[in-house]
């Protein structure tokens, strides 16, 4: 893992405060990506009456649809055919990104994580009320691949065909994703 460009770069784009970025390279088992994983802390305050409403509406407004509400698989997996956004609508948890040797990232209510195609992720532990809204650019459907070295080459070919999203799922065409994923 390597820190990607973010806040504090005097010569480049400065992501908003509360934005963490990580780059995970292939580990020979999962492909990961040269695009940075983006974690936005407290990016979407959930509404009291329906915590999922604010996430689904914000994501849809910015072209990220095919939304679902659930948790995250507790095994390492990735999506070779699409990027994914995860919005934490309740509780808190720790997600390992990048595969077994990746980084453990803590997330909590209001956080949003943009996961590039191919980046492995698994829920390691979470509060009992942990829930996530997930969505995909242009409503893409998703394939799920577990950490299987036999699938690596074909997954890397598929990932190379995944287009960059037109907009950031939180801030639209002017959001961090459009600046960091170039």
mmCIF file of C-alpha atoms in Angstrom:
data_model
loop_
_atom_site.group_PDB
_atom_site.id
_atom_site.type_symbol
_atom_site.label_atom_id
_atom_site.label_comp_id
_atom_site.label_asym_id
_atom_site.label_seq_id
_atom_site.Cartn_x
_atom_site.Cartn_y
_atom_site.Cartn_z
ATOM 1 C CA UNK A 1 0.000 0.000 0.000
ATOM 2 C CA UNK A 2 1.101 3.522 -0.694
ATOM 3 C CA UNK A 3 -0.518 6.790 0.224
ATOM 4 C CA UNK A 4 -1.915 8.458 -2.843
ATOM 5 C CA UNK A 5 -1.876 12.179 -3.512
ATOM 6 C CA UNK A 6 -4.282 14.059 -1.313
ATOM 7 C CA UNK A 7 -4.508 17.049 0.991
ATOM 8 C CA UNK A 8 -1.336 19.033 1.512
ATOM 9 C CA UNK A 9 0.252 18.632 -1.936
ATOM 10 C CA UNK A 10 1.686 22.112 -2.693
ATOM 11 C CA UNK A 11 1.993 21.386 -6.435
ATOM 12 C CA UNK A 12 -1.182 19.448 -7.141
ATOM 13 C CA UNK A 13 -4.785 18.794 -6.307
ATOM 14 C CA UNK A 14 -5.695 18.988 -2.629
ATOM 15 C CA UNK A 15 -8.539 16.638 -1.732
ATOM 16 C CA UNK A 16 -10.997 17.973 0.853
ATOM 17 C CA UNK A 17 -10.000 17.652 4.496
ATOM 18 C CA UNK A 18 -11.224 14.342 5.846
ATOM 19 C CA UNK A 19 -10.255 12.498 2.665
ATOM 20 C CA UNK A 20 -7.873 9.553 2.907
ATOM 21 C CA UNK A 21 -6.472 7.813 -0.153
ATOM 22 C CA UNK A 22 -4.684 4.490 -0.565
ATOM 23 C CA UNK A 23 -3.200 2.635 -3.523
ATOM 24 C CA UNK A 24 -2.983 -1.157 -3.408
ATOM 25 C CA UNK A 25 -0.854 -3.019 -5.938
ATOM 26 C CA UNK A 26 -1.447 -6.592 -7.044
ATOM 27 C CA UNK A 27 -0.206 -9.098 -4.502
ATOM 28 C CA UNK A 28 -0.298 -12.076 -6.875
ATOM 29 C CA UNK A 29 -3.657 -13.201 -5.493
ATOM 30 C CA UNK A 30 -5.893 -10.157 -5.985
ATOM 31 C CA UNK A 31 -5.372 -7.561 -8.732
ATOM 32 C CA UNK A 32 -6.046 -4.372 -6.745
ATOM 33 C CA UNK A 33 -5.586 -1.130 -8.745
ATOM 34 C CA UNK A 34 -3.338 1.796 -9.541
ATOM 35 C CA UNK A 35 -6.387 4.040 -8.897
ATOM 36 C CA UNK A 36 -6.571 5.207 -5.290
ATOM 37 C CA UNK A 37 -9.212 3.952 -2.893
ATOM 38 C CA UNK A 38 -10.905 7.110 -1.552
ATOM 39 C CA UNK A 39 -12.259 7.352 2.008
ATOM 40 C CA UNK A 40 -14.367 10.449 2.731
ATOM 41 C CA UNK A 41 -14.924 10.933 6.468
ATOM 42 C CA UNK A 42 -18.416 12.162 7.391
ATOM 43 C CA UNK A 43 -19.209 12.870 3.741
ATOM 44 C CA UNK A 44 -22.967 12.294 3.984
ATOM 45 C CA UNK A 45 -24.915 12.994 7.162
ATOM 46 C CA UNK A 46 -27.717 10.407 7.314
ATOM 47 C CA UNK A 47 -31.275 11.615 7.808
ATOM 48 C CA UNK A 48 -32.945 10.642 11.086
ATOM 49 C CA UNK A 49 -36.142 9.195 9.607
ATOM 50 C CA UNK A 50 -34.485 7.064 6.900
ATOM 51 C CA UNK A 51 -30.686 6.741 7.166
ATOM 52 C CA UNK A 52 -30.370 5.218 3.684
ATOM 53 C CA UNK A 53 -32.262 8.033 1.948
ATOM 54 C CA UNK A 54 -29.440 10.615 1.940
ATOM 55 C CA UNK A 55 -26.898 8.082 0.626
ATOM 56 C CA UNK A 56 -29.100 6.666 -2.130
ATOM 57 C CA UNK A 57 -30.240 10.141 -3.235
ATOM 58 C CA UNK A 58 -26.710 11.591 -3.292
ATOM 59 C CA UNK A 59 -25.255 8.600 -5.142
ATOM 60 C CA UNK A 60 -28.126 8.531 -7.686
ATOM 61 C CA UNK A 61 -27.890 12.290 -8.313
ATOM 62 C CA UNK A 62 -24.255 11.706 -9.305
ATOM 63 C CA UNK A 63 -24.887 8.683 -11.544
ATOM 64 C CA UNK A 64 -24.107 5.891 -9.040
ATOM 65 C CA UNK A 65 -27.153 3.606 -8.926
ATOM 66 C CA UNK A 66 -28.188 -0.067 -8.618
ATOM 67 C CA UNK A 67 -28.050 0.573 -4.865
ATOM 68 C CA UNK A 68 -28.379 -2.059 -2.165
ATOM 69 C CA UNK A 69 -28.528 -2.016 1.654
ATOM 70 C CA UNK A 70 -26.698 -4.706 3.596
ATOM 71 C CA UNK A 71 -23.318 -5.337 5.190
ATOM 72 C CA UNK A 72 -20.016 -6.222 3.484
ATOM 73 C CA UNK A 73 -18.879 -9.801 2.891
ATOM 74 C CA UNK A 74 -16.561 -11.058 5.619
ATOM 75 C CA UNK A 75 -14.247 -12.667 3.050
ATOM 76 C CA UNK A 76 -11.822 -11.003 0.659
ATOM 77 C CA UNK A 77 -13.447 -10.309 -2.678
ATOM 78 C CA UNK A 78 -13.327 -7.789 -5.505
ATOM 79 C CA UNK A 79 -15.331 -6.697 -8.516
ATOM 80 C CA UNK A 80 -13.435 -6.991 -11.832
ATOM 81 C CA UNK A 81 -16.150 -5.330 -13.900
ATOM 82 C CA UNK A 82 -17.069 -2.169 -11.999
ATOM 83 C CA UNK A 83 -16.089 0.369 -9.371
ATOM 84 C CA UNK A 84 -18.167 0.500 -6.159
ATOM 85 C CA UNK A 85 -19.145 3.101 -3.585
ATOM 86 C CA UNK A 86 -19.903 2.122 0.016
ATOM 87 C CA UNK A 87 -21.758 4.530 2.302
ATOM 88 C CA UNK A 88 -21.879 3.739 6.014
ATOM 89 C CA UNK A 89 -25.500 4.327 7.067
ATOM 90 C CA UNK A 90 -25.226 2.995 10.630
ATOM 91 C CA UNK A 91 -22.717 1.641 13.073
ATOM 92 C CA UNK A 92 -18.994 1.306 12.593
ATOM 93 C CA UNK A 93 -16.597 -1.330 11.378
ATOM 94 C CA UNK A 94 -13.163 -2.235 10.146
ATOM 95 C CA UNK A 95 -12.644 -3.219 6.528
ATOM 96 C CA UNK A 96 -9.439 -4.718 5.191
ATOM 97 C CA UNK A 97 -8.692 -3.350 1.730
ATOM 98 C CA UNK A 98 -6.073 -4.776 -0.621
ATOM 99 C CA UNK A 99 -6.311 -8.446 0.378
ATOM 100 C CA UNK A 100 -4.917 -10.407 3.323
ATOM 101 C CA UNK A 101 -1.805 -8.201 3.402
ATOM 102 C CA UNK A 102 -3.720 -4.954 2.906
ATOM 103 C CA UNK A 103 -4.678 -2.162 5.291
ATOM 104 C CA UNK A 104 -7.363 -2.216 7.953
ATOM 105 C CA UNK A 105 -9.493 0.932 7.619
ATOM 106 C CA UNK A 106 -11.978 1.971 10.284
ATOM 107 C CA UNK A 107 -15.265 3.447 9.045
ATOM 108 C CA UNK A 108 -18.258 4.908 10.816
ATOM 109 C CA UNK A 109 -21.646 6.497 10.247
ATOM 110 C CA UNK A 110 -21.518 9.042 7.404
ATOM 111 C CA UNK A 111 -18.283 7.810 5.827
ATOM 112 C CA UNK A 112 -18.120 7.021 2.111
ATOM 113 C CA UNK A 113 -15.546 4.722 0.489
ATOM 114 C CA UNK A 114 -14.980 4.634 -3.278
ATOM 115 C CA UNK A 115 -13.473 1.278 -4.220
ATOM 116 C CA UNK A 116 -11.774 0.970 -7.634
ATOM 117 C CA UNK A 117 -12.504 -2.138 -9.685
ATOM 118 C CA UNK A 118 -10.208 -4.950 -8.571
ATOM 119 C CA UNK A 119 -9.475 -3.695 -5.047
ATOM 120 C CA UNK A 120 -10.125 -6.514 -2.581
ATOM 121 C CA UNK A 121 -12.168 -5.808 0.522
ATOM 122 C CA UNK A 122 -13.520 -7.768 3.493
ATOM 123 C CA UNK A 123 -15.354 -6.775 6.650
ATOM 124 C CA UNK A 124 -13.146 -7.801 9.574
ATOM 125 C CA UNK A 125 -15.331 -6.675 12.469
ATOM 126 C CA UNK A 126 -18.283 -4.372 13.001
ATOM 127 C CA UNK A 127 -20.857 -3.157 15.480
ATOM 128 C CA UNK A 128 -24.157 -5.031 15.555
ATOM 129 C CA UNK A 129 -25.926 -2.167 13.765
ATOM 130 C CA UNK A 130 -23.366 -1.857 10.933
ATOM 131 C CA UNK A 131 -25.098 -1.244 7.579
ATOM 132 C CA UNK A 132 -23.905 -0.038 4.197
ATOM 133 C CA UNK A 133 -25.487 1.338 1.041
ATOM 134 C CA UNK A 134 -23.534 0.263 -2.018
ATOM 135 C CA UNK A 135 -23.916 1.540 -5.583
ATOM 136 C CA UNK A 136 -22.160 1.475 -8.959
ATOM 137 C CA UNK A 137 -21.426 4.009 -11.708
ATOM 138 C CA UNK A 138 -24.203 4.064 -14.290
ATOM 139 C CA UNK A 139 -26.013 1.322 -12.360
ATOM 140 C CA UNK A 140 -23.546 -1.357 -13.394
ATOM 141 C CA UNK A 141 -24.190 -4.858 -12.225
ATOM 142 C CA UNK A 142 -21.278 -6.431 -10.385
ATOM 143 C CA UNK A 143 -19.396 -9.703 -10.466
ATOM 144 C CA UNK A 144 -17.797 -10.914 -7.271
ATOM 145 C CA UNK A 145 -14.476 -12.773 -7.348
ATOM 146 C CA UNK A 146 -12.833 -14.207 -4.252
ATOM 147 C CA UNK A 147 -9.069 -14.117 -3.754
ATOM 148 C CA UNK A 148 -8.160 -16.767 -6.326
ATOM 149 C CA UNK A 149 -4.738 -16.606 -8.027
ATOM 150 C CA UNK A 150 -6.177 -18.613 -10.972
ATOM 151 C CA UNK A 151 -8.593 -15.739 -11.684
ATOM 152 C CA UNK A 152 -5.925 -13.031 -11.521
ATOM 153 C CA UNK A 153 -4.952 -12.765 -15.215
ATOM 154 C CA UNK A 154 -8.514 -12.777 -16.548
ATOM 155 C CA UNK A 155 -9.610 -10.324 -13.841
ATOM 156 C CA UNK A 156 -6.778 -7.924 -14.728
ATOM 157 C CA UNK A 157 -7.930 -7.968 -18.362
ATOM 158 C CA UNK A 158 -11.496 -7.203 -17.326
ATOM 159 C CA UNK A 159 -10.430 -4.413 -14.959
ATOM 160 C CA UNK A 160 -8.468 -2.736 -17.768
ATOM 161 C CA UNK A 161 -11.766 -2.402 -19.690
ATOM 162 C CA UNK A 162 -13.677 -0.686 -16.855
ATOM 163 C CA UNK A 163 -14.205 2.989 -17.743
ATOM 164 C CA UNK A 164 -13.557 5.799 -15.310
ATOM 165 C CA UNK A 165 -16.789 7.140 -13.793
ATOM 166 C CA UNK A 166 -18.029 10.479 -15.092
ATOM 167 C CA UNK A 167 -18.541 11.793 -11.580
ATOM 168 C CA UNK A 168 -17.662 11.455 -7.924
ATOM 169 C CA UNK A 169 -20.515 9.707 -6.052
ATOM 170 C CA UNK A 170 -20.693 12.472 -3.414
ATOM 171 C CA UNK A 171 -19.667 15.712 -5.150
ATOM 172 C CA UNK A 172 -20.440 15.023 -8.811
ATOM 173 C CA UNK A 173 -18.290 16.220 -11.685
ATOM 174 C CA UNK A 174 -16.093 18.403 -9.468
ATOM 175 C CA UNK A 175 -15.447 15.858 -6.700
ATOM 176 C CA UNK A 176 -12.178 14.254 -5.592
ATOM 177 C CA UNK A 177 -12.652 11.142 -7.732
ATOM 178 C CA UNK A 178 -12.549 13.197 -10.932
ATOM 179 C CA UNK A 179 -9.246 14.758 -9.828
ATOM 180 C CA UNK A 180 -7.582 11.689 -8.287
ATOM 181 C CA UNK A 181 -8.609 9.083 -10.879
ATOM 182 C CA UNK A 182 -6.841 10.421 -13.961
#
